[in-house]
Structure formats: structure tokens, C-alpha cells
mmCIF file of C-alpha atoms in Angstrom:
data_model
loop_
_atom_site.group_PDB
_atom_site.id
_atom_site.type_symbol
_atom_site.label_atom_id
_atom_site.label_comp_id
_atom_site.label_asym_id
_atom_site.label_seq_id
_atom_site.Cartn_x
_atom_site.Cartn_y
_atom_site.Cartn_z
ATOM 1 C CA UNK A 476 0.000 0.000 0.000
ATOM 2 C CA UNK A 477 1.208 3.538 -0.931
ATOM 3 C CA UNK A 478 1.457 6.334 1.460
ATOM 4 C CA UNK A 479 -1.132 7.885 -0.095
ATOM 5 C CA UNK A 480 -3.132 5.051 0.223
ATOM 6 C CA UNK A 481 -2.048 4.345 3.944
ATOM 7 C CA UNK A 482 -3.214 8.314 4.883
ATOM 8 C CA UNK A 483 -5.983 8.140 2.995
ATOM 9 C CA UNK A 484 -7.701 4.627 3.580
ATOM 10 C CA UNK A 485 -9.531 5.288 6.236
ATOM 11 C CA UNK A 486 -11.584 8.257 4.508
ATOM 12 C CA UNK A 487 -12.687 6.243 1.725
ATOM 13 C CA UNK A 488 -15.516 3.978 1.132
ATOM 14 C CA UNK A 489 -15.365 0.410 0.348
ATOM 15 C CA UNK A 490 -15.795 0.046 -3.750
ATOM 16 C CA UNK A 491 -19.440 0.328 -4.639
ATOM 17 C CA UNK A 492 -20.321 2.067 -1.567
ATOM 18 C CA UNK A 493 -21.479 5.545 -2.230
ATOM 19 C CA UNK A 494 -18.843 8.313 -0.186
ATOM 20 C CA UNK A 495 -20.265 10.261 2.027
ATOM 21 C CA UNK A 496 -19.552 13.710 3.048
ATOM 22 C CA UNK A 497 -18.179 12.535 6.173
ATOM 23 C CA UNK A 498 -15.806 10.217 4.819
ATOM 24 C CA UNK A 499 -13.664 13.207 3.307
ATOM 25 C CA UNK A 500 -11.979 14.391 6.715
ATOM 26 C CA UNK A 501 -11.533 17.975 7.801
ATOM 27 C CA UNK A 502 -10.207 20.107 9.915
ATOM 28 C CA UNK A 503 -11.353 21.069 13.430
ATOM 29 C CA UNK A 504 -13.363 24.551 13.114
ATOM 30 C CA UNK A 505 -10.841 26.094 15.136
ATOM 31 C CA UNK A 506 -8.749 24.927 12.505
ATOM 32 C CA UNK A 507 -10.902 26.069 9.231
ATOM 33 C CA UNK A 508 -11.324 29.494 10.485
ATOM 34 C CA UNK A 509 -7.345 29.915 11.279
ATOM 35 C CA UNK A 510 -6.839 28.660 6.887
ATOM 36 C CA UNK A 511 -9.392 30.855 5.680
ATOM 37 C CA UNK A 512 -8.453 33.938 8.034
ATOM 38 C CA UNK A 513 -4.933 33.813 6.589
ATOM 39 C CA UNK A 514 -6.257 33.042 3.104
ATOM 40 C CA UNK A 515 -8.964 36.052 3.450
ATOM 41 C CA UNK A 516 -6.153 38.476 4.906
ATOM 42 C CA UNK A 517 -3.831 37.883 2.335
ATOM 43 C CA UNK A 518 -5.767 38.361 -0.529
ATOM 44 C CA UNK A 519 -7.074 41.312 0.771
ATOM 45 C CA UNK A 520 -3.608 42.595 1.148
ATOM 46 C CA UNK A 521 -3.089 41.801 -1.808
ATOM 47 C CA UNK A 522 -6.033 43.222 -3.417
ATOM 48 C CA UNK A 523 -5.417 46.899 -1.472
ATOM 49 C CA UNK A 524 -1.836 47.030 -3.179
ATOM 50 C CA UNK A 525 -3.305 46.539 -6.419
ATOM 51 C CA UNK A 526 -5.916 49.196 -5.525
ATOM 52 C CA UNK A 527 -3.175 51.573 -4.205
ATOM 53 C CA UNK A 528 -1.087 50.931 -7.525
ATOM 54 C CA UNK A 529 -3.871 51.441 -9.848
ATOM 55 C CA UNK A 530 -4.864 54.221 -7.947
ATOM 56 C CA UNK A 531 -1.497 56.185 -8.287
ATOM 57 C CA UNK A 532 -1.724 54.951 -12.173
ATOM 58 C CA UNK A 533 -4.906 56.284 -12.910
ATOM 59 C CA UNK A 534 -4.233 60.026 -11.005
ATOM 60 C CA UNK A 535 -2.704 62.614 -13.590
ATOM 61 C CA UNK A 536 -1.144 64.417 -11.457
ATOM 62 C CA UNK A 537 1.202 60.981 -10.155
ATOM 63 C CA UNK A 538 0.916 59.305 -13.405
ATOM 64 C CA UNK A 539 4.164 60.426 -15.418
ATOM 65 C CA UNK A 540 6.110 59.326 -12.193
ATOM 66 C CA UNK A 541 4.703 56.284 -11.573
ATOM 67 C CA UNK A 542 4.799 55.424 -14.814
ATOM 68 C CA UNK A 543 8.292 56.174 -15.270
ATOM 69 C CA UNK A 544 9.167 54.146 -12.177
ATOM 70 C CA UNK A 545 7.550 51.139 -13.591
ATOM 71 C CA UNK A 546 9.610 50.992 -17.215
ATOM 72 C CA UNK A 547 6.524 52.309 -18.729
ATOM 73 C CA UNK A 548 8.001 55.426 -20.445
ATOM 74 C CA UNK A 549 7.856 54.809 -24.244
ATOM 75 C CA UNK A 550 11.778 54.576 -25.864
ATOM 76 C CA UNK A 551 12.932 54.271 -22.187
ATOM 77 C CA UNK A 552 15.033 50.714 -21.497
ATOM 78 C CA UNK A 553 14.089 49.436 -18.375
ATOM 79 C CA UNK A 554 16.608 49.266 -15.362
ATOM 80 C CA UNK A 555 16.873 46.578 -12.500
ATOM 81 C CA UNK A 556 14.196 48.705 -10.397
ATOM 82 C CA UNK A 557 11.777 48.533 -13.132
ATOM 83 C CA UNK A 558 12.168 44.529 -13.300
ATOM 84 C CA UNK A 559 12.084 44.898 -9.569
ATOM 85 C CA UNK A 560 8.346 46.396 -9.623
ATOM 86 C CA UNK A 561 7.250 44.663 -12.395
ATOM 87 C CA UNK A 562 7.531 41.595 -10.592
ATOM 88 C CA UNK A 563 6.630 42.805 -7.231
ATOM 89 C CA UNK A 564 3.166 43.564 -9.233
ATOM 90 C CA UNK A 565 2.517 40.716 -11.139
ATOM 91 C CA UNK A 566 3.328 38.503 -7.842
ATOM 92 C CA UNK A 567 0.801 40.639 -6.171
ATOM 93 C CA UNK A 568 -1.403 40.109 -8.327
ATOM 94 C CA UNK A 569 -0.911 36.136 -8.656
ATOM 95 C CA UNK A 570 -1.570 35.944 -5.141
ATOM 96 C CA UNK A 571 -4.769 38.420 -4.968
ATOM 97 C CA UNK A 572 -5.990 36.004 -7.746
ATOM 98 C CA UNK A 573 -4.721 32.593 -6.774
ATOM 99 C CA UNK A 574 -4.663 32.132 -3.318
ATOM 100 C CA UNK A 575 -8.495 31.751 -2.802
ATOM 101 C CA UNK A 576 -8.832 29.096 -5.263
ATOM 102 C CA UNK A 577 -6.348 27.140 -3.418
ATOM 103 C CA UNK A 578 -8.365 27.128 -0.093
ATOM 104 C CA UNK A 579 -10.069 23.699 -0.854
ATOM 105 C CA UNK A 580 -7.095 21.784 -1.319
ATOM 106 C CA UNK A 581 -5.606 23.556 1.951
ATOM 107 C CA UNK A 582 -8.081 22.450 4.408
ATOM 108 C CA UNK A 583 -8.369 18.827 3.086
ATOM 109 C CA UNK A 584 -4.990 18.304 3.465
ATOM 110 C CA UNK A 585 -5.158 20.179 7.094
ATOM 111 C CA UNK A 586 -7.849 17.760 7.665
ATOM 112 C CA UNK A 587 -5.628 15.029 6.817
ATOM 113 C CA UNK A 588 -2.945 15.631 8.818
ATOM 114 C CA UNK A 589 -4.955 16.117 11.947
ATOM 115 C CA UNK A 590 -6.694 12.617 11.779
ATOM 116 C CA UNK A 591 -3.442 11.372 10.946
ATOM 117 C CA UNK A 592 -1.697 13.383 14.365
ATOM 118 C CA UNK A 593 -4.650 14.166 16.408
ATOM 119 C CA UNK A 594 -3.853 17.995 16.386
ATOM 120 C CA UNK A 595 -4.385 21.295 15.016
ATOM 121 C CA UNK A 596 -2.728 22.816 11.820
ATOM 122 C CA UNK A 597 0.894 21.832 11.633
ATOM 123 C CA UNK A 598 4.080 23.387 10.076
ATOM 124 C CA UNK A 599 2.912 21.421 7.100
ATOM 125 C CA UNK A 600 0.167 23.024 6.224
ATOM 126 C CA UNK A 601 1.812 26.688 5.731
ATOM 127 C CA UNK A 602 4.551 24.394 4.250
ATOM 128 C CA UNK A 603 2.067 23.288 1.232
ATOM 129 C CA UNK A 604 0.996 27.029 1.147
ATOM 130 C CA UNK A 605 4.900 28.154 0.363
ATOM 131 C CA UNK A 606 5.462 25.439 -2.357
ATOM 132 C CA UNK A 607 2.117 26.444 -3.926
ATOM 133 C CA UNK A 608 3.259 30.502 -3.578
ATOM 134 C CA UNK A 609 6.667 29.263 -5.430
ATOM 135 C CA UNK A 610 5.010 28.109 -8.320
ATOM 136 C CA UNK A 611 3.602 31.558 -9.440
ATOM 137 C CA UNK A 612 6.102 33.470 -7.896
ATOM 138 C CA UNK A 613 8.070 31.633 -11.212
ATOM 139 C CA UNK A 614 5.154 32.552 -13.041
ATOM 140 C CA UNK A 615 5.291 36.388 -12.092
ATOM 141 C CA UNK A 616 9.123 36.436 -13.018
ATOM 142 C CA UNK A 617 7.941 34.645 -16.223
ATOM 143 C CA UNK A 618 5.207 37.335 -17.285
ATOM 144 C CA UNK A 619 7.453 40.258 -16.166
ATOM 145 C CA UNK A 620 10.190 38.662 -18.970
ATOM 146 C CA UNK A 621 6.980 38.457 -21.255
ATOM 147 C CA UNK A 622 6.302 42.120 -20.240
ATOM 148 C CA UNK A 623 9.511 43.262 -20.950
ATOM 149 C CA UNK A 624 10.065 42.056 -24.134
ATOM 150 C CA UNK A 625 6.848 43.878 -25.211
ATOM 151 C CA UNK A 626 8.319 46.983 -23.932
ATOM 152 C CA UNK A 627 11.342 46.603 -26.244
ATOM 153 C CA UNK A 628 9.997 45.915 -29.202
ATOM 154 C CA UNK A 629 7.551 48.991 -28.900
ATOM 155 C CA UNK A 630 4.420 46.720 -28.001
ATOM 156 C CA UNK A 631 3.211 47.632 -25.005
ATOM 157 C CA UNK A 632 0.972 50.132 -24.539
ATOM 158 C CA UNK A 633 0.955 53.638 -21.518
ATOM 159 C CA UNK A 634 -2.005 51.035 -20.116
ATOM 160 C CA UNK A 635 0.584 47.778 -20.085
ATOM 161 C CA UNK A 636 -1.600 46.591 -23.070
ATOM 162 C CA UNK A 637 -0.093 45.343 -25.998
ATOM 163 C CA UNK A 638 -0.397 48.060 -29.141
ATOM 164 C CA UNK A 639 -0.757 45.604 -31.624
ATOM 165 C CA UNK A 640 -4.261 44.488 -32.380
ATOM 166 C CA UNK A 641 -2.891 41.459 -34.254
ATOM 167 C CA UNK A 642 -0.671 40.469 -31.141
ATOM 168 C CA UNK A 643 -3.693 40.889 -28.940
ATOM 169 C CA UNK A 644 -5.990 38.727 -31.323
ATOM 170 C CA UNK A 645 -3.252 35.886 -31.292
ATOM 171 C CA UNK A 646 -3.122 35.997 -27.785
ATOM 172 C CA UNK A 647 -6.480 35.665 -27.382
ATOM 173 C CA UNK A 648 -7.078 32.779 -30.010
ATOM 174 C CA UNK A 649 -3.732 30.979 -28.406
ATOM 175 C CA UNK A 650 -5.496 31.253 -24.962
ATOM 176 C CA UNK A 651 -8.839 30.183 -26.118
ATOM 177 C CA UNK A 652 -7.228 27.358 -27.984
ATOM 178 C CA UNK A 653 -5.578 25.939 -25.213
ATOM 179 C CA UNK A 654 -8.886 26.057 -23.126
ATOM 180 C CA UNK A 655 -10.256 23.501 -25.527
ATOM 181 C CA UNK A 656 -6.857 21.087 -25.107
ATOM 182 C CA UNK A 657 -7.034 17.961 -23.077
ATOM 183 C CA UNK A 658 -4.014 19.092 -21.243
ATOM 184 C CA UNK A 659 -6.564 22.154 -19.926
ATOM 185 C CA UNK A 660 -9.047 19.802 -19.590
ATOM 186 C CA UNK A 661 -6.993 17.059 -17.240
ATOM 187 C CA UNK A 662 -5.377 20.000 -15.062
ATOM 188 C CA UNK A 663 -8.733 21.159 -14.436
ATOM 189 C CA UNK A 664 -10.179 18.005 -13.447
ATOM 190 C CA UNK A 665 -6.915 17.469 -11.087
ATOM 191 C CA UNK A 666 -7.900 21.226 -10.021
ATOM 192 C CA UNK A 667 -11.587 20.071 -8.730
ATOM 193 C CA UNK A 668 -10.499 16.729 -7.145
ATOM 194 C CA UNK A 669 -8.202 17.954 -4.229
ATOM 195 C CA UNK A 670 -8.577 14.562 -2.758
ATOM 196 C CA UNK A 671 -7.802 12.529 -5.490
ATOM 197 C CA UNK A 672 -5.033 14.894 -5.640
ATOM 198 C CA UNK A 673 -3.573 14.213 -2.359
ATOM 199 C CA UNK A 674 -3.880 10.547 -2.715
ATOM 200 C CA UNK A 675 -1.502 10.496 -5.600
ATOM 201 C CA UNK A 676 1.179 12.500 -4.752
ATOM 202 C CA UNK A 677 1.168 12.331 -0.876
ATOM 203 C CA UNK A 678 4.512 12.647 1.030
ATOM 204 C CA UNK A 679 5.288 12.607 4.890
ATOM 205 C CA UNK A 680 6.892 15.920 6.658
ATOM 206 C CA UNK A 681 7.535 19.492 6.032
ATOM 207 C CA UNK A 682 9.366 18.898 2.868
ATOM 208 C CA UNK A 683 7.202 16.612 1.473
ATOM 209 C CA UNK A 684 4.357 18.783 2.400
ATOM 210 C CA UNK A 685 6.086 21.969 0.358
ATOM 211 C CA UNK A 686 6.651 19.410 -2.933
ATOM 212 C CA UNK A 687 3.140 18.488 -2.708
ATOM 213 C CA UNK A 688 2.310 22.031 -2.501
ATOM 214 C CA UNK A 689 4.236 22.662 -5.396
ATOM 215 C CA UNK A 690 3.235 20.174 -7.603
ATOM 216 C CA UNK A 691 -0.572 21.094 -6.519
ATOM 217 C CA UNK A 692 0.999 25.119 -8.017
ATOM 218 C CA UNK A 693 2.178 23.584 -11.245
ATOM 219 C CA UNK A 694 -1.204 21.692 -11.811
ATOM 220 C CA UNK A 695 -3.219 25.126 -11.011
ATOM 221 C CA UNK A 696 -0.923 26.721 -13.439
ATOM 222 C CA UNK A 697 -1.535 24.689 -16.051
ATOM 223 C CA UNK A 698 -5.031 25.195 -16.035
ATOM 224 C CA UNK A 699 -4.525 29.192 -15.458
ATOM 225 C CA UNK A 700 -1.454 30.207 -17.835
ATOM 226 C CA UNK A 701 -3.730 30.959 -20.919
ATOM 227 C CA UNK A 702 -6.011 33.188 -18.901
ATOM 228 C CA UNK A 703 -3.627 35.568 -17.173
ATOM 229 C CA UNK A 704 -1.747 36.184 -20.639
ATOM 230 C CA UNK A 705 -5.219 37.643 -21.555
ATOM 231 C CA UNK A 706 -3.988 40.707 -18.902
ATOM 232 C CA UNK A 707 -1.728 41.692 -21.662
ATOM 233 C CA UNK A 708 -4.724 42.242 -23.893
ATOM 234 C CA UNK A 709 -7.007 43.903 -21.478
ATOM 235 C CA UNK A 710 -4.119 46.035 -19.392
ATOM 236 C CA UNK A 711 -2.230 44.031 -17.318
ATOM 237 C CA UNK A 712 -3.537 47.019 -14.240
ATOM 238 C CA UNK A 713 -7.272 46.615 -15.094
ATOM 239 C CA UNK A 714 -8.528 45.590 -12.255
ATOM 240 C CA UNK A 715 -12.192 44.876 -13.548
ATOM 241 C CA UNK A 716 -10.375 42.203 -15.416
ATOM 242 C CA UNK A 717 -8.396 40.812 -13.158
ATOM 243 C CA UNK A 718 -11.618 40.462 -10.696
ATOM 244 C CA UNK A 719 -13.743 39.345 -13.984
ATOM 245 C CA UNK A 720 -10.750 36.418 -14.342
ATOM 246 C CA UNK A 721 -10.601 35.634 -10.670
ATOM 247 C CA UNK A 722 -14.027 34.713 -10.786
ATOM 248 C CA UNK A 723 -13.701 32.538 -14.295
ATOM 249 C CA UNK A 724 -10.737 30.547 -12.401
ATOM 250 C CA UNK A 725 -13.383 30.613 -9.545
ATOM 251 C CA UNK A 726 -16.320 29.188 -11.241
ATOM 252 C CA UNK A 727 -14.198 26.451 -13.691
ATOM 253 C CA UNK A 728 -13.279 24.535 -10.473
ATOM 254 C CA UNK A 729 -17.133 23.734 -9.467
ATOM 255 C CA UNK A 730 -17.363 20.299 -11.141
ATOM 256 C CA UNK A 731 -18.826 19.669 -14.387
ATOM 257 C CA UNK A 732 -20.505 23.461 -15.017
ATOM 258 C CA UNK A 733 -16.914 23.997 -14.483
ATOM 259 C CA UNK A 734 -16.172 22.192 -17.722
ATOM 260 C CA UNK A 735 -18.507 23.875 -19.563
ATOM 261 C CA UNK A 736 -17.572 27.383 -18.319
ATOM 262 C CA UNK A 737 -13.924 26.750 -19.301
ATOM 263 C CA UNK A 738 -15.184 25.723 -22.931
ATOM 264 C CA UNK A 739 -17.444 28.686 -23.706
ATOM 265 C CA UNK A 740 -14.404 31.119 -22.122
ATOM 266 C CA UNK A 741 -12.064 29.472 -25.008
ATOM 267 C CA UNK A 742 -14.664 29.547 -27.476
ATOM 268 C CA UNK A 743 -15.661 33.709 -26.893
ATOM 269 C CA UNK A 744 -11.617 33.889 -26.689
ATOM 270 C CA UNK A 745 -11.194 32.641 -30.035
ATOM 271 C CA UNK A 746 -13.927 34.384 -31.524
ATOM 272 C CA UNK A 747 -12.642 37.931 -30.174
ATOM 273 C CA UNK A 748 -9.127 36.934 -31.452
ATOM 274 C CA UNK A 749 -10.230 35.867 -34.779
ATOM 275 C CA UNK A 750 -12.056 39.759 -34.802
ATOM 276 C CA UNK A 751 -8.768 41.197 -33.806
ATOM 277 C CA UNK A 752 -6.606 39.431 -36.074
ATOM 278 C CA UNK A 753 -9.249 39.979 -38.713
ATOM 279 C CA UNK A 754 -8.960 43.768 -38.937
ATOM 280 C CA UNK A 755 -12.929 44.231 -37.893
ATOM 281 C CA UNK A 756 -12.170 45.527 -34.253
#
């Protein structure tokens, strides 16, 4: 028996019998509320700096500056500060969209490890959290490379929007595209079975706990990817977006209206692109 299957046995109905909700453990409610206070805080953290940014962006009397102190300044290379806040942002931002959709798969395996030690949360828990943060902290550094190329090849926009209607419609039809892909389609599915998860790629301890947590990251990013590149269509600082795509990611994880929802997004995605690439827009 694997250790997945050792930590896990006792939660899981004999074959044929119908699970009950019961049978999936969980954390004491001493425990839940401790998760989804930290998960609640942070986001909102994470959310005000986003507000505070976009509010300094959007003023025309701080504009120029803060513009110029993000390598937004048309002709202007960028410096080491300006990959410096770049990132900072786009982490920011990963985490004010990402870390609520990871709260089911926290508490399940909270709720794990306390049947398995008879106590509260454990160092493993915040442990999964970290190798999960990891995983689009990469991301972030990815998009600000992404970002920065745009800048240099005089794509990007005074909005962080690309400037080329063609580039925008390819992004869109390459994101929509890859919504339809069985690869989208079995990350998702991993994405709305945190249990099933767990079971296959459980490992003891702290460090286990953070490679877990990182391998649950690189799952959730391959079902996510395609939609944040649509932030360099929109403007990368439109926060109307970002909430409007925090609540896609949101609703694709609830089962098989998930499924659906993903499908339509690729299908609008492509059909927007195609009107870009087109000329029509």
C-alpha cells in the first residue's frame, strides 16, 4: 500500500459504496477558520496594493512618475528597479488572484494531517501554502520577462496593453485554444479533485508537504497560464479584469458546469481573437 493510500484509507468507502460527506476528513473549526483567516487576509492585502497601484496609475497628477518608475516610459530601457516592480506587481497580483482558489485543497490536506496526528494545523500546512506561492512566484518572473520584451519591441501600450491588435488577437485565439486542449481539460479536473489529488502524490513531513504544494501550483498553473496572458490584452492594471478572471478561475473549479464554463471562455476567446486578427475591431 502507498502512502497515499495508507493516509488516505480510512476516509474512503469500500468500492461500490457511495462516499459520504463525512468520509472526506476535515479540519477542526478552530482549525478552518485559522486557513481561511490567513487566506482572506492575504488576498485582501493583496487586493489593497493593487488598488493603491492602480490608484497612483490612474491620477494625472502621479501618473508620469509612476509610470516612469515602472519601465513604462515609451523609448525608455528598463533598469533593474523597473524589473524589480514589475515583478513585485505581477506577484501581487498572482496571489490576490490565486490564493483563494487554493483554499479547498488547503483544508483537506489540514484535515488530513490532523486525523493522521490528532492535532491542530501543523508546520505542514503553511509548508504546502509556500510550495504552492513558489510556483507563481516563477510565473510572475515569467510574465514580467513576457512584459519586458513587449516593452522593447515597442508593443506595449501607456495602459501595459499590448499596441498591436494582431498580437492581442493571437493571444487571445492561443489562450482560447488551449482552453479547448485535453491538457486544460486534465489539469482542471486534477484542479476540482483535491482529494484525489492528495492521494496520488502524498509525502510525509515538512518537505514533502512543500513538494506536494508545489506540484498542486504547477497543476493550477496549467489550467490558469492561458487566462492571465489575456492581462496583456485587457491592461495588465485593469482591475475589472483581473476580478472578472478571478471569478472565471473561480467558477471552472465547481465540477462539471466547471467544464462547460472553461469551454465557452475558449470559445468567446477565439472568436474575439479571430475579430482582432481579422482587422474588424
Amino acid at each position: 500500500m502507498t502512502p497515499a493510500e495508507r493516509t488516505t484509507a480510512s476516509t474512503l468507502p469500500s468500492r461500490g459504496e457511495a462516499r459520504s460527506p463525512s468520509a472526506v476528513p476535515a479540519p477542526s473549526r478552530r482549525d478552518r477558520a485559522l486557513i481561511a483567516s490567513c487566506i482572506v487576509l492575504i488576498t485582501a492585502l493583496a487586493w489593497a496594493y493593487l488598488v493603491h497601484l492602480n490608484r497612483h496609475m490612474t491620477s494625472p497628477i502621479e501618473r508620469g512618475s509612476m509610470m516612469a518608475s515602472m519601465g513604462m516610459v515609451m523609448n525608455q530601457p528598463w533598469g533593474a528597479g523597473d524589473l524589480l516592480l514589475t515583478f513585485a506587481m505581477w506577484a501581487v497580483m498572482m496571489i490576490g488572484m490565486m490564493a483563494v482558489p487554493a483554499l479547498p485543497v488547503l483544508l483537506l490536506f489540514a484535515g488530513v494531517h490532523a486525523k493522521r496526528a490528532d492535532r491542530g494545523v501543523v508546520p505542514a500546512v503553511p509548508s504546502f501554502g509556500l510550495g504552492y506561492l513558489m510556483v507563481w512566484l516563477a510565473f510572475s518572473a515569467c510574465a514580467t520577462a513576457a512584459q519586458w520584451a513587449l516593452h522593447d519591441a515597442a508593443l506595449l501600450s501607456s495602459t501595459m496593453a499590448t499596441s498591436s491588435t494582431s498580437v492581442s488577437g493571437v493571444i487571445l485565439i492561443t489562450a482560447g485554444a488551449y482552453q479547448l486542449t485535453p491538457l486544460k481539460a486534465g489539469c482542471l479536473a486534477r484542479c476540482q479533485s483535491p482529494l484525489g489529488f492528495l492521494m496520488s502524490n502524498w509525502r510525509d513531513g515538512s518537505r514533502g508537504a512543500f513538494l506536494m504544494g508545489f506540484r498542486h501550483g504547477i497543476v493550477c498553473l496549467g489550467c490558469c497560464w492561458a487566462l492571465m496572458a489575456v492581462l496583456f490584452v485587457v491592461g495588465v492594471m485593469n482591475l475589472a479584469w483581473v476580478g472578472v478572471l478571478t471569478l472565471f478561475i473561480l467558477a471552472e473549479k465547481i465540477g462539471l458546469i466547471g467544464a462547460r464554463v472553461s469551454r465557452a471562455g475558449g470559445a468567446i476567446l477565439i472568436a474575439l481573437g479571430a475579430v482582432l486578427v481579422s482587422g474588424y475591431a
